[in-house]
């Protein structure tokens, strides 16, 4: 039996008075976090939530997120984290697809989330923060103190603990079912690699609803009894201020965050000398950014590689003394990674032996929720096929050289062109649309749409951008629109995107 919430219960038992959550306004100890999440578990159970039920959680990096997250798990329910940047159609799809019975959201999102929840048949909608009367029930109703500790619901190690949505190659979101054992080991193993200690303070600027922030920051920190310094929204000033104020020792980020920190003027207001290590993931960090950051801040950046389906970690540079600069590291304990060619044959080590990265081990998901065919395709031949291209050197270090052919990574977020193209094609004056990623110095890639208008129409680029903004999360809509008379097509009628970049 294994309930992932045991990581909080154990840390709270060992050090109840140690800080668990740090914000600008408050400090929450491990004992308090354990008690408040117990209250959430008791309240959810009283509302009829049972083990295996899905509870959607749509919150930014505020204290209510870990309180609700571990409370949901304690009740034996499955957490369905939702991106706070999603628009109404995206929220509706994920609520319906997951079968969520209850939604916990934020006051700033209640207009969209509350409406969609009602339409999805979700009677119980709670919101953190001040909300208009009748818009939702206050989150405080879930945290009324209980007299006794809530007994962790019995769950099996291979039971689903979270359903985290990630886009597939078709652009349709798929819910990766992450198990209790998978998430537990993906908290335990990486934390041991960079020797996380109870007196560490980890900056939580990565969104906790994202698998990187949820697993590699929050769960790792809680597993080892460290303090989490929550940054609700990333900005260089916010992160540097939190590092200074809380004497943070660890910063997890994506390459665009490191670039932004590097570009910041950085003056005597800030003191980052407490940092001992930085973790980079989500995309390969440019060599010049890594070199300049380490030189300026005097702290090593350890790169890792993973994805939603692997609960964040496949490979990792184990420590500052045992790393290969510009590599994403070696497979962590219990994980295998190989490079295969298109025929499914294993390739030898070598820079000229580029192929698809495949992996297997405890770290892979149970499957895609309600999508057995997609699950079977992902786990061909007993290995999880990442769709990413790379090579291994003679010492087993992995180097990623490319992503899936059509995948765009904008500021650390995955954007699949098909989803954006579908939004564009809903516009009545669009005949054909193709979306590609173009180089961007700040974000890595920017989203560009190449559009063919319907005959006799003269839609403006600004109108199409506004059209997409209403339907897609803020990081997904195109910033650049180019109009053409036609698009290059293959013999099968598919857009030849290589000719567009």
Short mmCIF file of C-alpha atoms in Angstrom, two decimals:
data_model
loop_
_atom_site.label_atom_id
_atom_site.label_comp_id
_atom_site.label_asym_id
_atom_site.label_seq_id
_atom_site.Cartn_x
_atom_site.Cartn_y
_atom_site.Cartn_z
CA UNK A 1 0.00 0.00 0.00
CA UNK A 2 1.26 3.50 -0.77
CA UNK A 3 -0.39 6.91 -0.61
CA UNK A 4 1.85 9.68 -1.97
CA UNK A 5 0.71 12.00 0.85
CA UNK A 6 2.91 9.94 3.18
CA UNK A 7 5.82 12.21 2.18
CA UNK A 8 4.12 15.10 3.98
CA UNK A 9 3.02 13.03 6.97
CA UNK A 10 6.56 11.72 7.52
CA UNK A 11 8.19 15.16 7.27
CA UNK A 12 5.58 16.67 9.60
CA UNK A 13 6.13 13.89 12.14
CA UNK A 14 9.89 14.34 12.05
CA UNK A 15 10.01 18.15 12.16
CA UNK A 16 6.55 19.62 12.92
CA UNK A 17 7.88 23.09 13.75
CA UNK A 18 10.14 23.43 10.69
CA UNK A 19 9.02 25.83 7.94
CA UNK A 20 7.33 24.10 5.01
CA UNK A 21 5.82 27.02 3.04
CA UNK A 22 7.26 30.52 2.84
CA UNK A 23 5.45 33.45 1.21
CA UNK A 24 5.61 37.22 1.43
CA UNK A 25 2.85 37.18 4.04
CA UNK A 26 3.25 33.99 6.05
CA UNK A 27 5.24 30.98 7.15
CA UNK A 28 3.47 27.64 7.40
CA UNK A 29 5.20 24.90 9.37
CA UNK A 30 5.12 21.22 8.49
CA UNK A 31 2.77 20.57 11.39
CA UNK A 32 0.41 23.27 10.14
CA UNK A 33 0.58 22.07 6.52
CA UNK A 34 -0.19 18.54 7.66
CA UNK A 35 -3.14 19.71 9.78
CA UNK A 36 -4.61 21.97 7.09
CA UNK A 37 -4.38 19.28 4.42
CA UNK A 38 -5.97 16.85 6.91
CA UNK A 39 -8.88 19.29 7.16
CA UNK A 40 -9.18 19.36 3.36
CA UNK A 41 -9.22 15.56 3.26
CA UNK A 42 -11.92 15.41 5.93
CA UNK A 43 -14.03 18.06 4.17
CA UNK A 44 -13.74 16.34 0.79
CA UNK A 45 -14.72 13.03 2.34
CA UNK A 46 -17.72 14.69 3.99
CA UNK A 47 -18.72 16.06 0.57
CA UNK A 48 -18.82 12.51 -0.81
CA UNK A 49 -15.40 12.33 -2.46
CA UNK A 50 -14.15 8.74 -2.39
CA UNK A 51 -10.85 7.06 -3.27
CA UNK A 52 -10.35 7.13 -7.03
CA UNK A 53 -12.56 10.19 -7.58
CA UNK A 54 -10.97 13.05 -9.51
CA UNK A 55 -10.62 16.52 -8.02
CA UNK A 56 -9.46 19.36 -10.29
CA UNK A 57 -7.00 21.85 -8.82
CA UNK A 58 -6.48 25.15 -10.63
CA UNK A 59 -4.35 27.45 -8.51
CA UNK A 60 -1.21 29.55 -8.95
CA UNK A 61 1.77 29.14 -6.60
CA UNK A 62 -0.01 30.13 -3.40
CA UNK A 63 -0.16 28.29 -0.07
CA UNK A 64 -3.57 26.82 -0.90
CA UNK A 65 -2.02 24.71 -3.68
CA UNK A 66 0.04 22.33 -1.49
CA UNK A 67 -2.65 22.39 1.20
CA UNK A 68 -5.27 21.23 -1.33
CA UNK A 69 -2.91 18.92 -3.26
CA UNK A 70 -1.94 16.80 -0.26
CA UNK A 71 -5.46 16.97 1.14
CA UNK A 72 -6.87 15.49 -2.06
CA UNK A 73 -4.28 12.71 -1.93
CA UNK A 74 -4.96 11.99 1.75
CA UNK A 75 -8.61 11.45 0.90
CA UNK A 76 -7.52 8.91 -1.71
CA UNK A 77 -8.73 11.05 -4.58
CA UNK A 78 -6.81 11.79 -7.79
CA UNK A 79 -5.41 15.29 -8.32
CA UNK A 80 -6.10 16.85 -11.72
CA UNK A 81 -3.91 19.99 -11.87
CA UNK A 82 -5.17 22.57 -14.36
CA UNK A 83 -3.12 25.33 -15.95
CA UNK A 84 -4.24 28.73 -14.66
CA UNK A 85 -3.64 30.24 -18.11
CA UNK A 86 -6.22 28.07 -19.85
CA UNK A 87 -9.27 29.55 -21.50
CA UNK A 88 -12.84 28.32 -21.17
CA UNK A 89 -12.81 25.63 -23.93
CA UNK A 90 -9.59 24.13 -22.58
CA UNK A 91 -10.89 24.01 -19.01
CA UNK A 92 -14.14 22.43 -20.20
CA UNK A 93 -12.33 19.71 -22.12
CA UNK A 94 -10.04 18.68 -19.26
CA UNK A 95 -12.83 18.70 -16.67
CA UNK A 96 -14.99 16.52 -18.90
CA UNK A 97 -12.20 14.20 -20.03
CA UNK A 98 -10.94 13.58 -16.49
CA UNK A 99 -14.42 13.16 -15.03
CA UNK A 100 -13.63 15.58 -12.21
CA UNK A 101 -16.27 15.68 -9.47
CA UNK A 102 -15.09 18.82 -7.71
CA UNK A 103 -13.07 21.92 -8.62
CA UNK A 104 -10.77 23.98 -6.43
CA UNK A 105 -9.79 27.18 -8.19
CA UNK A 106 -8.65 30.75 -7.60
CA UNK A 107 -10.77 33.89 -7.22
CA UNK A 108 -9.11 35.47 -10.25
CA UNK A 109 -10.25 32.57 -12.42
CA UNK A 110 -13.74 32.06 -11.08
CA UNK A 111 -15.53 33.81 -13.97
CA UNK A 112 -14.32 31.21 -16.49
CA UNK A 113 -13.73 28.22 -14.23
CA UNK A 114 -16.95 28.52 -12.26
CA UNK A 115 -19.08 28.78 -15.37
CA UNK A 116 -17.41 25.80 -17.01
CA UNK A 117 -17.65 23.74 -13.83
CA UNK A 118 -21.39 24.30 -13.68
CA UNK A 119 -21.76 23.34 -17.34
CA UNK A 120 -19.71 20.19 -16.71
CA UNK A 121 -22.11 19.16 -13.96
CA UNK A 122 -19.69 19.88 -11.11
CA UNK A 123 -21.80 21.01 -8.17
CA UNK A 124 -18.94 21.76 -5.80
CA UNK A 125 -16.64 24.61 -6.79
CA UNK A 126 -14.33 26.20 -4.21
CA UNK A 127 -12.18 29.27 -4.70
CA UNK A 128 -9.20 30.64 -2.82
CA UNK A 129 -9.28 34.39 -2.29
CA UNK A 130 -12.19 36.87 -2.20
CA UNK A 131 -15.02 35.90 -4.56
CA UNK A 132 -18.41 37.52 -5.24
CA UNK A 133 -21.29 36.03 -3.22
CA UNK A 134 -22.67 32.92 -4.89
CA UNK A 135 -19.82 32.61 -7.40
CA UNK A 136 -18.16 29.75 -5.51
CA UNK A 137 -17.77 28.38 -2.01
CA UNK A 138 -14.79 29.83 -0.11
CA UNK A 139 -11.72 27.63 0.18
CA UNK A 140 -11.75 28.28 3.92
CA UNK A 141 -14.71 25.87 4.19
CA UNK A 142 -12.28 23.08 3.34
CA UNK A 143 -9.75 23.98 6.02
CA UNK A 144 -11.84 23.99 9.19
CA UNK A 145 -9.65 22.38 11.85
CA UNK A 146 -10.18 18.71 12.68
CA UNK A 147 -9.68 17.24 16.16
CA UNK A 148 -7.76 14.16 15.02
CA UNK A 149 -5.21 13.52 12.23
CA UNK A 150 -6.89 12.26 9.09
CA UNK A 151 -5.90 8.64 8.38
CA UNK A 152 -4.39 8.36 4.92
CA UNK A 153 -6.73 6.56 2.55
CA UNK A 154 -5.39 3.18 1.53
CA UNK A 155 -4.06 3.26 -2.01
CA UNK A 156 -1.99 0.81 -4.01
CA UNK A 157 1.42 1.75 -5.33
CA UNK A 158 0.19 1.43 -8.92
CA UNK A 159 -3.02 3.39 -8.34
CA UNK A 160 -3.25 6.74 -10.12
CA UNK A 161 -2.42 9.69 -7.87
CA UNK A 162 -2.56 12.49 -10.47
CA UNK A 163 -3.77 13.02 -14.02
CA UNK A 164 -1.60 15.67 -15.66
CA UNK A 165 -2.55 16.86 -19.13
CA UNK A 166 -0.04 17.13 -21.92
CA UNK A 167 -0.60 17.67 -25.63
CA UNK A 168 0.12 14.82 -28.03
CA UNK A 169 1.37 14.98 -31.57
CA UNK A 170 -2.20 15.50 -32.72
CA UNK A 171 -2.55 18.54 -30.50
CA UNK A 172 -5.37 16.98 -28.47
CA UNK A 173 -4.61 17.11 -24.73
CA UNK A 174 -4.03 13.72 -23.13
CA UNK A 175 -4.16 13.02 -19.41
CA UNK A 176 -1.07 11.16 -18.22
CA UNK A 177 -1.97 8.94 -15.27
CA UNK A 178 0.88 9.20 -12.76
CA UNK A 179 0.92 6.61 -9.98
CA UNK A 180 1.71 6.83 -6.28
CA UNK A 181 4.93 4.83 -6.67
CA UNK A 182 6.01 6.76 -9.75
CA UNK A 183 5.56 10.11 -8.00
CA UNK A 184 7.10 8.89 -4.74
CA UNK A 185 10.27 7.64 -6.40
CA UNK A 186 10.44 10.71 -8.63
CA UNK A 187 10.54 12.74 -5.41
CA UNK A 188 12.95 10.47 -3.57
CA UNK A 189 15.57 9.65 -6.22
CA UNK A 190 16.23 13.18 -7.61
CA UNK A 191 16.29 14.64 -4.11
CA UNK A 192 19.01 12.22 -3.09
CA UNK A 193 21.00 13.02 -6.22
CA UNK A 194 21.48 16.66 -5.32
CA UNK A 195 21.59 15.87 -1.59
CA UNK A 196 18.55 17.86 -0.51
CA UNK A 197 18.60 18.59 3.23
CA UNK A 198 15.91 19.70 5.70
CA UNK A 199 17.60 23.09 6.04
CA UNK A 200 17.44 23.76 2.29
CA UNK A 201 15.09 26.43 0.95
CA UNK A 202 13.79 25.75 -2.56
CA UNK A 203 12.44 28.52 -4.79
CA UNK A 204 9.10 27.39 -6.24
CA UNK A 205 8.74 29.72 -9.22
CA UNK A 206 7.88 26.95 -11.67
CA UNK A 207 4.08 26.54 -11.83
CA UNK A 208 3.06 23.82 -9.39
CA UNK A 209 0.33 22.69 -11.80
CA UNK A 210 3.12 21.78 -14.26
CA UNK A 211 4.81 18.40 -13.82
CA UNK A 212 8.26 19.99 -13.38
CA UNK A 213 7.12 22.25 -10.55
CA UNK A 214 4.81 19.65 -9.01
CA UNK A 215 7.31 16.80 -8.96
CA UNK A 216 10.83 18.23 -9.07
CA UNK A 217 10.14 21.21 -6.79
CA UNK A 218 7.15 20.62 -4.52
CA UNK A 219 7.18 16.84 -4.01
CA UNK A 220 10.97 16.70 -3.76
CA UNK A 221 11.03 19.52 -1.21
CA UNK A 222 8.25 18.02 0.91
CA UNK A 223 9.79 14.53 0.74
CA UNK A 224 13.01 15.80 2.36
CA UNK A 225 11.48 18.32 4.74
CA UNK A 226 12.87 21.41 3.00
CA UNK A 227 11.12 24.79 2.90
CA UNK A 228 9.35 25.91 -0.29
CA UNK A 229 9.51 29.63 -1.08
CA UNK A 230 6.46 30.21 -3.28
CA UNK A 231 6.67 32.71 -6.13
CA UNK A 232 3.12 33.12 -7.55
CA UNK A 233 4.32 34.51 -10.88
CA UNK A 234 7.84 34.50 -12.23
CA UNK A 235 9.74 37.72 -12.63
CA UNK A 236 13.45 38.35 -12.02
CA UNK A 237 12.64 40.79 -9.21
CA UNK A 238 10.28 38.33 -7.53
CA UNK A 239 12.77 35.46 -7.66
CA UNK A 240 15.78 37.52 -6.61
CA UNK A 241 13.72 39.02 -3.80
CA UNK A 242 12.63 35.58 -2.56
CA UNK A 243 16.20 34.26 -2.69
CA UNK A 244 17.39 37.23 -0.67
CA UNK A 245 14.52 37.24 1.83
CA UNK A 246 14.43 33.50 2.52
CA UNK A 247 18.14 32.73 2.00
CA UNK A 248 17.22 30.19 -0.64
CA UNK A 249 19.70 27.44 -1.48
CA UNK A 250 18.11 25.84 -4.57
CA UNK A 251 16.46 27.33 -7.65
CA UNK A 252 14.61 25.18 -10.21
CA UNK A 253 13.89 26.83 -13.55
CA UNK A 254 13.55 26.59 -17.30
CA UNK A 255 16.11 28.19 -19.65
CA UNK A 256 14.07 31.33 -20.23
CA UNK A 257 14.07 31.99 -16.48
CA UNK A 258 17.86 31.77 -16.35
CA UNK A 259 18.07 34.11 -19.35
CA UNK A 260 15.78 36.62 -17.64
CA UNK A 261 17.76 36.50 -14.40
CA UNK A 262 20.97 36.94 -16.37
CA UNK A 263 19.58 40.01 -18.13
CA UNK A 264 18.45 41.63 -14.87
CA UNK A 265 20.59 44.59 -13.72
CA UNK A 266 20.99 42.95 -10.27
CA UNK A 267 22.06 45.49 -7.64
CA UNK A 268 22.77 45.74 -3.91
CA UNK A 269 19.11 45.06 -3.06
CA UNK A 270 19.69 41.38 -3.71
CA UNK A 271 21.96 38.78 -2.16
CA UNK A 272 22.11 35.39 -3.88
CA UNK A 273 25.17 34.03 -2.07
CA UNK A 274 22.98 31.48 -0.25
CA UNK A 275 22.37 29.55 -3.49
CA UNK A 276 24.28 26.28 -3.76
CA UNK A 277 22.77 24.71 -6.87
CA UNK A 278 20.35 25.47 -9.72
CA UNK A 279 18.32 22.90 -11.66
CA UNK A 280 17.37 23.44 -15.31
CA UNK A 281 14.82 21.45 -17.29
CA UNK A 282 11.93 21.85 -19.74
CA UNK A 283 14.28 22.48 -22.67
CA UNK A 284 17.99 22.42 -23.41
CA UNK A 285 19.65 25.49 -21.92
CA UNK A 286 21.79 27.43 -24.43
CA UNK A 287 25.48 26.99 -23.73
CA UNK A 288 26.15 30.72 -23.55
CA UNK A 289 23.38 31.20 -21.00
CA UNK A 290 24.69 28.39 -18.80
CA UNK A 291 28.27 29.70 -18.93
CA UNK A 292 27.32 33.33 -18.28
CA UNK A 293 24.91 32.47 -15.44
CA UNK A 294 27.42 30.27 -13.63
CA UNK A 295 30.10 32.95 -14.01
CA UNK A 296 27.87 35.77 -12.79
CA UNK A 297 26.12 34.04 -9.89
CA UNK A 298 28.88 31.61 -8.92
CA UNK A 299 26.53 28.62 -8.70
CA UNK A 300 26.39 25.48 -10.90
CA UNK A 301 23.40 24.65 -13.09
CA UNK A 302 22.58 20.95 -13.27
CA UNK A 303 20.53 19.97 -16.31
CA UNK A 304 17.96 17.22 -16.38
CA UNK A 305 15.54 15.77 -18.90
CA UNK A 306 12.04 14.40 -18.64
CA UNK A 307 8.41 14.96 -19.57
CA UNK A 308 4.94 14.78 -18.13
CA UNK A 309 4.62 11.07 -18.87
CA UNK A 310 7.76 10.33 -16.83
CA UNK A 311 6.79 12.57 -13.88
CA UNK A 312 9.58 14.91 -14.87
CA UNK A 313 12.79 12.86 -14.59
CA UNK A 314 14.56 10.52 -17.01
CA UNK A 315 18.14 11.74 -16.85
CA UNK A 316 20.00 14.14 -14.61
CA UNK A 317 23.47 15.50 -14.01
CA UNK A 318 23.95 13.95 -10.61
CA UNK A 319 26.03 16.62 -8.88
CA UNK A 320 28.41 19.51 -9.66
CA UNK A 321 31.42 17.19 -9.51
CA UNK A 322 29.90 14.50 -11.73
CA UNK A 323 28.31 16.29 -14.65
CA UNK A 324 28.82 16.72 -18.36
CA UNK A 325 28.27 20.36 -19.28
CA UNK A 326 25.67 20.86 -22.06
CA UNK A 327 24.39 17.30 -21.50
CA UNK A 328 21.05 16.54 -19.79
CA UNK A 329 22.85 13.91 -17.72
CA UNK A 330 22.63 10.17 -17.25
CA UNK A 331 19.60 8.01 -16.41
CA UNK A 332 18.71 8.20 -12.73
CA UNK A 333 18.50 5.12 -10.51
CA UNK A 334 16.02 2.52 -11.75
CA UNK A 335 15.67 4.13 -15.18
CA UNK A 336 16.92 2.97 -18.57
CA UNK A 337 17.33 5.14 -21.65
CA UNK A 338 18.43 4.09 -25.11
CA UNK A 339 18.63 5.58 -28.60
CA UNK A 340 16.76 3.76 -31.35
CA UNK A 341 16.67 4.26 -35.09
CA UNK A 342 13.45 4.32 -37.10
CA UNK A 343 13.54 0.53 -37.45
CA UNK A 344 13.57 0.08 -33.68
CA UNK A 345 17.23 -0.93 -33.50
CA UNK A 346 19.40 0.26 -30.64
CA UNK A 347 22.10 2.69 -31.73
CA UNK A 348 25.60 2.69 -30.24
CA UNK A 349 27.11 5.62 -28.38
CA UNK A 350 28.42 8.48 -30.46
CA UNK A 351 27.61 12.00 -31.52
CA UNK A 352 26.82 10.82 -35.03
CA UNK A 353 24.36 8.19 -33.73
CA UNK A 354 21.25 10.36 -33.38
CA UNK A 355 17.92 8.65 -32.96
CA UNK A 356 14.76 8.61 -30.85
CA UNK A 357 15.11 8.57 -27.07
CA UNK A 358 13.25 5.61 -25.55
CA UNK A 359 13.02 4.79 -21.85
CA UNK A 360 11.59 2.33 -19.36
CA UNK A 361 11.43 2.01 -15.58
CA UNK A 362 9.35 2.98 -12.56
CA UNK A 363 9.21 6.57 -13.79
CA UNK A 364 6.80 6.03 -16.68
CA UNK A 365 3.09 6.76 -16.46
CA UNK A 366 0.37 4.18 -16.07
CA UNK A 367 -1.07 5.33 -19.39
CA UNK A 368 -3.17 8.05 -21.00
CA UNK A 369 -6.51 8.42 -19.26
CA UNK A 370 -9.26 6.86 -21.40
CA UNK A 371 -6.98 6.50 -24.42
CA UNK A 372 -5.78 2.88 -24.73
CA UNK A 373 -4.70 3.27 -28.36
CA UNK A 374 -2.52 6.29 -27.58
CA UNK A 375 -1.08 4.40 -24.60
CA UNK A 376 -0.21 1.40 -26.75
CA UNK A 377 1.45 3.66 -29.32
CA UNK A 378 3.53 5.39 -26.64
CA UNK A 379 4.71 2.11 -25.12
CA UNK A 380 5.68 0.27 -28.27
CA UNK A 381 7.96 -2.73 -27.72
CA UNK A 382 7.78 -2.28 -23.95
CA UNK A 383 9.60 1.05 -24.03
CA UNK A 384 8.16 4.52 -23.75
CA UNK A 385 8.86 6.42 -26.97
CA UNK A 386 9.58 10.06 -26.21
CA UNK A 387 9.59 11.34 -29.79
CA UNK A 388 12.71 13.38 -28.96
CA UNK A 389 15.98 13.00 -30.81
CA UNK A 390 19.33 12.66 -29.14
CA UNK A 391 22.49 10.63 -28.68
CA UNK A 392 24.45 9.06 -25.84
CA UNK A 393 28.17 9.54 -25.37
CA UNK A 394 30.55 6.76 -24.35
CA UNK A 395 29.92 7.44 -20.65
CA UNK A 396 26.15 7.26 -20.94
CA UNK A 397 25.41 11.00 -20.89
CA UNK A 398 22.40 12.00 -22.98
CA UNK A 399 22.45 14.93 -25.38
CA UNK A 400 19.12 16.15 -26.83
CA UNK A 401 19.57 17.55 -30.32
CA UNK A 402 15.97 18.15 -31.39
CA UNK A 403 12.35 17.82 -30.35
CA UNK A 404 9.41 16.32 -32.14
CA UNK A 405 9.32 17.76 -35.60
CA UNK A 406 6.36 20.02 -35.04
CA UNK A 407 6.67 20.75 -31.34
CA UNK A 408 7.24 24.38 -30.35
CA UNK A 409 8.77 25.14 -26.96
CA UNK A 410 7.98 28.72 -26.03
CA UNK A 411 9.46 29.84 -22.74
CA UNK A 412 9.58 26.28 -21.43
CA UNK A 413 5.94 25.51 -22.38
CA UNK A 414 5.10 22.91 -25.01
CA UNK A 415 2.90 24.19 -27.82
CA UNK A 416 1.64 21.83 -30.51
CA UNK A 417 0.86 23.58 -33.81
CA UNK A 418 -2.23 21.46 -34.53
CA UNK A 419 -4.08 22.95 -31.55
CA UNK A 420 -3.29 26.51 -32.65
CA UNK A 421 -4.17 25.69 -36.26
CA UNK A 422 -7.55 24.36 -35.19
CA UNK A 423 -8.26 27.64 -33.40
CA UNK A 424 -7.25 29.63 -36.49
CA UNK A 425 -9.35 27.47 -38.77
CA UNK A 426 -12.42 28.26 -36.68
CA UNK A 427 -12.23 31.84 -37.96
CA UNK A 428 -14.70 32.26 -40.84
CA UNK A 429 -12.22 34.17 -43.04
CA UNK A 430 -9.37 31.61 -42.78
CA UNK A 431 -9.02 29.07 -45.56
CA UNK A 432 -5.82 27.36 -44.47
CA UNK A 433 -3.37 27.85 -41.62
CA UNK A 434 -0.02 26.43 -40.60
CA UNK A 435 1.82 27.17 -37.37
CA UNK A 436 5.57 26.92 -36.88
CA UNK A 437 8.14 27.93 -34.31
CA UNK A 438 10.65 30.62 -35.17
CA UNK A 439 13.82 31.45 -33.19
CA UNK A 440 13.43 33.98 -30.40
CA UNK A 441 16.32 35.20 -28.28
CA UNK A 442 14.28 35.61 -25.09
CA UNK A 443 11.83 32.69 -25.28
CA UNK A 444 13.77 30.17 -27.35
CA UNK A 445 10.95 29.96 -29.88
CA UNK A 446 8.04 32.19 -30.83
CA UNK A 447 4.80 31.10 -32.47
CA UNK A 448 4.22 32.12 -36.06
CA UNK A 449 1.10 31.49 -38.12
CA UNK A 450 1.13 31.37 -41.92
CA UNK A 451 -2.40 31.94 -43.15
CA UNK A 452 -4.26 31.74 -46.46
CA UNK A 453 -7.42 33.86 -46.32
CA UNK A 454 -10.63 32.84 -48.02
CA UNK A 455 -11.19 34.44 -51.43
CA UNK A 456 -12.53 37.96 -51.13
CA UNK A 457 -11.60 38.26 -47.46
CA UNK A 458 -9.00 40.58 -45.98
CA UNK A 459 -8.82 39.66 -42.30
CA UNK A 460 -6.20 41.53 -40.28
CA UNK A 461 -3.40 39.83 -38.37
CA UNK A 462 -4.53 41.57 -35.17
CA UNK A 463 -8.01 40.06 -35.56
CA UNK A 464 -6.60 36.54 -35.86
CA UNK A 465 -4.36 37.03 -32.84
CA UNK A 466 -7.33 38.26 -30.80
CA UNK A 467 -9.40 35.32 -32.06
CA UNK A 468 -6.77 32.85 -30.78
CA UNK A 469 -6.31 34.65 -27.46
CA UNK A 470 -9.97 33.98 -26.67
CA UNK A 471 -9.54 30.25 -27.24
CA UNK A 472 -6.02 29.39 -26.11
CA UNK A 473 -3.78 29.80 -23.09
CA UNK A 474 -1.63 32.93 -23.15
CA UNK A 475 1.54 31.06 -24.11
CA UNK A 476 -0.11 29.35 -27.10
CA UNK A 477 -1.52 32.05 -29.33
CA UNK A 478 0.59 33.28 -32.29
CA UNK A 479 2.43 36.58 -31.97
CA UNK A 480 3.30 36.76 -35.67
CA UNK A 481 0.92 36.23 -38.60
CA UNK A 482 2.06 36.07 -42.20
CA UNK A 483 -0.39 35.95 -45.11
CA UNK A 484 0.30 33.96 -48.27
CA UNK A 485 -1.64 33.10 -51.39
CA UNK A 486 -1.01 29.39 -50.88
CA UNK A 487 0.91 26.90 -48.74
CA UNK A 488 3.28 24.19 -50.03
CA UNK A 489 1.59 20.79 -49.85
CA UNK A 490 2.78 17.19 -50.07
CA UNK A 491 1.21 14.74 -52.47
CA UNK A 492 -1.06 13.64 -49.65
CA UNK A 493 -2.29 17.19 -49.16
CA UNK A 494 -0.39 17.89 -45.96
CA UNK A 495 1.35 21.21 -45.43
CA UNK A 496 5.08 20.91 -46.03
CA UNK A 497 6.20 22.78 -42.92
CA UNK A 498 9.91 22.43 -43.61
CA UNK A 499 9.40 24.92 -46.42
CA UNK A 500 7.86 27.44 -44.06
CA UNK A 501 10.68 27.84 -41.51
#
